[in-house]
Tab-separated table of C-alpha atoms in Angstrom:
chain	number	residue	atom	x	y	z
A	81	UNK	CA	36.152	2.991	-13.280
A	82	UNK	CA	36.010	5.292	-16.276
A	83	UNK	CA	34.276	8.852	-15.938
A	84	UNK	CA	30.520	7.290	-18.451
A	85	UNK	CA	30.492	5.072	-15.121
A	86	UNK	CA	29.448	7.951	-13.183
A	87	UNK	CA	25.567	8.145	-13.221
A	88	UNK	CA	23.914	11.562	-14.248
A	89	UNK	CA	23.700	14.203	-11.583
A	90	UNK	CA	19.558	13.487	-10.951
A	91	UNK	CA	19.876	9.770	-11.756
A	92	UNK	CA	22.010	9.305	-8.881
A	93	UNK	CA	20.100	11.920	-6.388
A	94	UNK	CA	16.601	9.687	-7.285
A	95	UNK	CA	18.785	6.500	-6.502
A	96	UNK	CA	20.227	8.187	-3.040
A	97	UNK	CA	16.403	9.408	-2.388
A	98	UNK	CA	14.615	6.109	-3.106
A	99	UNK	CA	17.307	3.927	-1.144
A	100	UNK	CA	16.707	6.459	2.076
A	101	UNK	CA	12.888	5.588	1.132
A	102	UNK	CA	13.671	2.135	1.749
A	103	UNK	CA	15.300	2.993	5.011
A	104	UNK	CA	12.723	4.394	6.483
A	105	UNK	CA	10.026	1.779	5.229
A	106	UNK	CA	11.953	-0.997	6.737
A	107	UNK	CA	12.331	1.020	9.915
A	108	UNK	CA	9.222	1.096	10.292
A	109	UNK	CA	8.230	-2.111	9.491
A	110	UNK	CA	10.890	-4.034	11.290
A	111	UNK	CA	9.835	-2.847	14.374
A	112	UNK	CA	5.902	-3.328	13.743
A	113	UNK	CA	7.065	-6.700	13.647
A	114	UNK	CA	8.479	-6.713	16.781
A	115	UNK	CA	5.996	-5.723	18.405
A	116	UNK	CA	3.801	-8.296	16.563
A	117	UNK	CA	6.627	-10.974	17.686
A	118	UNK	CA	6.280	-11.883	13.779
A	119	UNK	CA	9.674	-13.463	12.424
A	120	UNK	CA	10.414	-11.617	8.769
A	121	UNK	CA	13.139	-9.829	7.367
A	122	UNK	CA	12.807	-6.842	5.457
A	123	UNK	CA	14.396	-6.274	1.927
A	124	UNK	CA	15.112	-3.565	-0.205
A	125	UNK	CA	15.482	-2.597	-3.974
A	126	UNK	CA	14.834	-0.365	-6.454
A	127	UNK	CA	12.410	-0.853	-9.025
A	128	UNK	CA	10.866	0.850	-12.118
A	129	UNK	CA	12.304	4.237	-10.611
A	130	UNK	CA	10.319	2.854	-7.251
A	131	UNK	CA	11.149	1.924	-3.788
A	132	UNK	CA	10.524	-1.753	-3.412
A	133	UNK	CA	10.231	-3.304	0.517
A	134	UNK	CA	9.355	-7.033	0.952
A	135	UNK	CA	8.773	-8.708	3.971
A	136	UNK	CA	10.022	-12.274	4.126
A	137	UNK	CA	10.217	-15.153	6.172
A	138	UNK	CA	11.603	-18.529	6.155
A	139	UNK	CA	7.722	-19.676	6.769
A	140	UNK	CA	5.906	-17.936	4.155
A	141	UNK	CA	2.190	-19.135	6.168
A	142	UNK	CA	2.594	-16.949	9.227
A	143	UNK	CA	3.013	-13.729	7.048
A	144	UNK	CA	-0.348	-14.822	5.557
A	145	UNK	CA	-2.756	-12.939	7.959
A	146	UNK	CA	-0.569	-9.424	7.188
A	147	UNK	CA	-1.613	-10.493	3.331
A	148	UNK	CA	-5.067	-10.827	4.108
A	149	UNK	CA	-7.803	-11.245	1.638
A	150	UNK	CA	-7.114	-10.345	-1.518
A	151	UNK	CA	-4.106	-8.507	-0.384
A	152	UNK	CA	-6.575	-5.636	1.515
A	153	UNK	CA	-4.057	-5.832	4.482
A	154	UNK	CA	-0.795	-5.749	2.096
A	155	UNK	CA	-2.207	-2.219	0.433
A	156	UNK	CA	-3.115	-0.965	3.842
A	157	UNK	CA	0.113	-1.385	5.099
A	158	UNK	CA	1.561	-0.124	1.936
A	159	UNK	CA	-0.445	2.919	2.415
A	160	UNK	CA	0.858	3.423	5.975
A	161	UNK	CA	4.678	2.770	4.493
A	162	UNK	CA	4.132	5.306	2.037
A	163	UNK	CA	2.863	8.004	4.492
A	164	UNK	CA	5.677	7.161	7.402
A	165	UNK	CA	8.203	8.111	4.851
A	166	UNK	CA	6.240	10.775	3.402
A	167	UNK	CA	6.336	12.080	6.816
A	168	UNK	CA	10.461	11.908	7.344
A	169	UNK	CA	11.357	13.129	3.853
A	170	UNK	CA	8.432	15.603	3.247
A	171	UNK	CA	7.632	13.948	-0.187
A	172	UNK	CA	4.915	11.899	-1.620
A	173	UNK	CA	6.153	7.906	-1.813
A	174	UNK	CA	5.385	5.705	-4.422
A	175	UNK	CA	7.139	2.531	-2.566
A	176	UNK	CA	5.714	-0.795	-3.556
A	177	UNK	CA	5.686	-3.430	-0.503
A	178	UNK	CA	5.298	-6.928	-1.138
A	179	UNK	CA	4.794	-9.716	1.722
A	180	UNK	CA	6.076	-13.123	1.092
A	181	UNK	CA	5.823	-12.354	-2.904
A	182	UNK	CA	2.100	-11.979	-2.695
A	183	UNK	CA	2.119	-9.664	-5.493
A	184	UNK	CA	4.493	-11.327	-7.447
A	185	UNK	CA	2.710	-14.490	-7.802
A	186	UNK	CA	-0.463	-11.924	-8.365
A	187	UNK	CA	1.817	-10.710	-11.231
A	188	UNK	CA	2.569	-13.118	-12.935
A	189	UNK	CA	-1.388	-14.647	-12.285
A	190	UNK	CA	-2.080	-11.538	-14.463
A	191	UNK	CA	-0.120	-11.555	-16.837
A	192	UNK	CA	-1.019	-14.931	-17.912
A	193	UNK	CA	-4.703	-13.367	-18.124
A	194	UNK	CA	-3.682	-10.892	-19.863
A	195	UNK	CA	-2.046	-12.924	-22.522
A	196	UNK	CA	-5.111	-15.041	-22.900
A	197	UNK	CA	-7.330	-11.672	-23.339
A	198	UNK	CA	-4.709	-10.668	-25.901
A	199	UNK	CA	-4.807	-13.975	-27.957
A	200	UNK	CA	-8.735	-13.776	-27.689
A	201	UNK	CA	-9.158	-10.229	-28.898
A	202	UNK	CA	-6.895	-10.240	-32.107
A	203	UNK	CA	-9.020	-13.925	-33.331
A	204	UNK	CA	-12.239	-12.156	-32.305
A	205	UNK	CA	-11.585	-8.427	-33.271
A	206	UNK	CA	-14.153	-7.471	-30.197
A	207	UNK	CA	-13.234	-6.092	-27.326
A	208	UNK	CA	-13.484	-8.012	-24.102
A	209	UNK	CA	-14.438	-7.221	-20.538
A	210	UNK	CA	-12.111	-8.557	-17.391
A	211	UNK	CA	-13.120	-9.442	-13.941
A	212	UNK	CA	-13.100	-6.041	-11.639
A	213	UNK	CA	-9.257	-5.413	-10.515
A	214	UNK	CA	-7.760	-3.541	-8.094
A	215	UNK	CA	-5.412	-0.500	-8.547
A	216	UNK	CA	-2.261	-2.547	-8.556
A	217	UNK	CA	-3.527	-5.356	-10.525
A	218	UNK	CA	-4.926	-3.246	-13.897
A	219	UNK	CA	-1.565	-1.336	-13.818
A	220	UNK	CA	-0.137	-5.225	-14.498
A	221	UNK	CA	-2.749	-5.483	-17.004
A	222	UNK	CA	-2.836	-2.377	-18.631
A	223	UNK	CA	1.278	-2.527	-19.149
A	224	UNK	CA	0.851	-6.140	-20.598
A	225	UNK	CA	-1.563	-4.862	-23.166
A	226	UNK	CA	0.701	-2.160	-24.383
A	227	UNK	CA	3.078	-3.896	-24.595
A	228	UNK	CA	1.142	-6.073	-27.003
A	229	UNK	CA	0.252	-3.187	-29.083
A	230	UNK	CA	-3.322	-3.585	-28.378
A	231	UNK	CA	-5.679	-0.690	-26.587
A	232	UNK	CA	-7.453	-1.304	-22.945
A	233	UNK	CA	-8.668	1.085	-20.187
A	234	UNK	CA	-10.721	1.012	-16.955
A	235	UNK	CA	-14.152	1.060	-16.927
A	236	UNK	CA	-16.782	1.005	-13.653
A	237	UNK	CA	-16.752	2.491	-10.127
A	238	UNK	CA	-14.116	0.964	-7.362
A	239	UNK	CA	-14.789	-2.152	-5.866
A	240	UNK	CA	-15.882	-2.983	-9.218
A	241	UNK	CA	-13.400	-1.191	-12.132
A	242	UNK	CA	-12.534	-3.520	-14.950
A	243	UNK	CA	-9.764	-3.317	-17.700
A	244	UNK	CA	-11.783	-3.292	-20.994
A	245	UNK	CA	-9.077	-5.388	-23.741
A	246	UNK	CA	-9.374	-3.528	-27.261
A	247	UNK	CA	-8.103	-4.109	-30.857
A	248	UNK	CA	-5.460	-2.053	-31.702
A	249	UNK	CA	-5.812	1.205	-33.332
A	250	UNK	CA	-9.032	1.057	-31.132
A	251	UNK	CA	-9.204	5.010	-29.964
A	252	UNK	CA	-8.776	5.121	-26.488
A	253	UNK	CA	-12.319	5.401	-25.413
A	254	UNK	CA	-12.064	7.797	-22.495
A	255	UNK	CA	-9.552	10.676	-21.547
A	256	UNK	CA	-10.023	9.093	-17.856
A	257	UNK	CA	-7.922	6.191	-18.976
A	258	UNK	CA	-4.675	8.284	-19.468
A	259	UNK	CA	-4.958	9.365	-16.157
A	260	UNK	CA	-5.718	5.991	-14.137
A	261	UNK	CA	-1.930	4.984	-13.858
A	262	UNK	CA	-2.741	3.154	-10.872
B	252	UNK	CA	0.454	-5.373	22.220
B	253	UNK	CA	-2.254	-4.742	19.595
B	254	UNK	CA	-2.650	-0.670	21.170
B	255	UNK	CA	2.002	-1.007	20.966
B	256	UNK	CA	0.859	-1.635	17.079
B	257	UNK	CA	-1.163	1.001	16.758
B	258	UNK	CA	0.815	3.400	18.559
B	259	UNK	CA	3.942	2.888	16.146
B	260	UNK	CA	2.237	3.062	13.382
B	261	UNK	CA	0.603	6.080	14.102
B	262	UNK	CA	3.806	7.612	15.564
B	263	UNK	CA	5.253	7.050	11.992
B	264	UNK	CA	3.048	9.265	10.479
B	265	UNK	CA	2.695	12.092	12.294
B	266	UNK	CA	4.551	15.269	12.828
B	267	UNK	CA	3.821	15.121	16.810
B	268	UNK	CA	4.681	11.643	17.521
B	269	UNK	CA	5.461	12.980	21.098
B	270	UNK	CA	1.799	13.507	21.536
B	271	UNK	CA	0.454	9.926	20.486
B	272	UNK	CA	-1.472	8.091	22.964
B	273	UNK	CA	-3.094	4.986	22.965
B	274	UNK	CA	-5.481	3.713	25.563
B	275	UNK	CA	-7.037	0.755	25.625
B	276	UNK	CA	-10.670	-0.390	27.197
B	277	UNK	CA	-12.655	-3.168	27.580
B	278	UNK	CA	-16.376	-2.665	26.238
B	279	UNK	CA	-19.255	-5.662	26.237
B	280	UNK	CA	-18.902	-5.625	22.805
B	281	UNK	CA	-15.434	-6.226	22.344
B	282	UNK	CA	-11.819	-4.075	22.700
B	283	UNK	CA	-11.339	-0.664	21.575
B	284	UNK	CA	-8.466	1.248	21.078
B	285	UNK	CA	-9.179	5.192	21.886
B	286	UNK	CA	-6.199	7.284	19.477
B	287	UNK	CA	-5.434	10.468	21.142
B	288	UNK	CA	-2.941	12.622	18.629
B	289	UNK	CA	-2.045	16.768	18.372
B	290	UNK	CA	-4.951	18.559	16.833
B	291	UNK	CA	-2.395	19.486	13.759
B	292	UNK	CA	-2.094	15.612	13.321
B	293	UNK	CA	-6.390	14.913	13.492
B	294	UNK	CA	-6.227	15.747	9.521
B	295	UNK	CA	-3.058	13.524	8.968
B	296	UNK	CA	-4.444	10.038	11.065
B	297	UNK	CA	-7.958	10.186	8.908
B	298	UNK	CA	-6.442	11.198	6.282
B	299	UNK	CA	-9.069	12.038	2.620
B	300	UNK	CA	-12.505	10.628	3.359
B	301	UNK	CA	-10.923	8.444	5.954
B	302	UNK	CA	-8.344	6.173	4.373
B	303	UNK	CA	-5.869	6.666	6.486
B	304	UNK	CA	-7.915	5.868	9.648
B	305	UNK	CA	-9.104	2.317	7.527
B	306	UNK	CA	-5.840	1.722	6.959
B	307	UNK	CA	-5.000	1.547	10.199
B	308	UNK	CA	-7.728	-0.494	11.372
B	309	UNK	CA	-7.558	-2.911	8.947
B	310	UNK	CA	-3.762	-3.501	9.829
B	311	UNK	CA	-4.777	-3.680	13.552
B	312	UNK	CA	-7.928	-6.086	12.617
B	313	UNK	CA	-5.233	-7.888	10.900
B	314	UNK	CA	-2.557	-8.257	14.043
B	315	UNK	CA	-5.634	-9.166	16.087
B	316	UNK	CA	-5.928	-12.397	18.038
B	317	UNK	CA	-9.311	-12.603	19.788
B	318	UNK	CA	-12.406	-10.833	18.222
B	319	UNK	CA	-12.771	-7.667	16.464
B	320	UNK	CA	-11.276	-4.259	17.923
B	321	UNK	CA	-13.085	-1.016	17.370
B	322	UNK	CA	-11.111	2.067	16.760
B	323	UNK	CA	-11.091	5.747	17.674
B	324	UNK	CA	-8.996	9.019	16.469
B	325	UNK	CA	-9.533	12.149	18.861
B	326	UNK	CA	-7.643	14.763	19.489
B	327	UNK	CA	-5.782	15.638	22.829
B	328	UNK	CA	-7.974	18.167	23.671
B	329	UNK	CA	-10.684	16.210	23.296
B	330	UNK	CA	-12.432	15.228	27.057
């Protein structure tokens, strides 16, 4: 191995911090499902500087009910994840947990609306409203967008916030849209 | 096993897990699951404007079998 192998000094204590993250997460999880006498096994990664935990079993339809509708029981025990490691490590937790690739799917679902927003606002030159989104699911949005090069932000009060798709060079229309990364 | 559920996942996010009990009782209306945790924790379990506490129960709603289950935090100097 040659010494540019080595990973920077903080590169490699956010790698060692998010993979004890992960730990913890599946510790936690792995025996909720024992309890629960739910068959899944837990997996770990990093990604996008993140901790990312999926659950996963060989029969996708009995992890459905910790899914729940529109994946309200997924973020709550996200939230929970995110607070039991919080609670070993001292630090805030930005871990992503996925069940059965719930949000994957939900991903890529987005993305394709995304594209079709995109395609729609450069023929049109008018800005178009989405359906409301949650958190998770503008962030996909949002980052599709960019990447584009066109403008959107979130408009509306939770349950109901929407991604608003603009033209480019469209000024951002509110500060509040830098600051809703999630 | 629903108030074993709820007792791990509150021990996981408290500083007192020690202190975490969980009793269970039968009402008319359905189950609920009473939440006892250290005082220092009370904050923690509802967490801002009560997420953490809706959290919980919708995880527990979620585990459930048969018919709702009502929830309560207190703390264990509460009588």
């Amino acid at each position: 191995m040659s010494p540019t192998d080595t990973p920077a000094p903080e590169a490699k204590d956010l790698t060692t911090r998010l993979e004890e993250e992960g730990e913890i997460a599946a510790d936690y999880l792995e025996e909720l499902l024992d309890i629960a006498d739910l068959d899944g096994d837990i997996d770990i990664d990093i990604t996008f500087d993140r901790a990312a935990v999926e659950i996963i079993a060989d029969d996708a339809a009995s992890l459905k009910h910790l899914v729940g509708r529109d994946g309200e029981v997924l973020d709550a025990l996200q939230e929970l994840t995110r607070l039991a490691v919080q609670a070993k490590t001292g630090e805030r937790s930005r871990l992503m947990l996925d069940i059965g690739g719930h949000r994957a799917a939900r991903r890529a679902e987005l993305t394709k609306i995304a594209e079709e927003a995109i395609e729609t606002v450069r023929a049109t030159g008018a800005e178009l409203s989405l359906e409301p989104l949650n958190a998770f699911e503008r962030k996909v949005v949002h980052d599709v967008v960019a990447a584009a090069g066109l403008v959107s932000d979130s408009r509306g009060v939770e349950p109901g916030r929407y991604v608003v798709v603009q033209p480019a060079g469209s000024a951002p229309a509110e500060t509040e849209a830098v600051a809703d990364v999630g | 096993m629903l108030a074993d559920a709820l007792e791990h996942l509150v021990r996981g996010i408290v500083d007192h897990p020690d202190d975490v009990r969980v009793a269970g009782k039968t009402l008319r209306r359905g189950d609920l699951l009473e939440v006892r945790v250290h005082p220092e924790d009370l904050g923690r379990v509802i967490g801002r404007g009560g997420r953490t506490a809706r959290a919980l129960r919708t995880v527990v709603g979620a585990l459930a079998t048969d018919g709702p289950v009502r929830i309560d935090v207190v703390d264990v100097d509460r009588r």
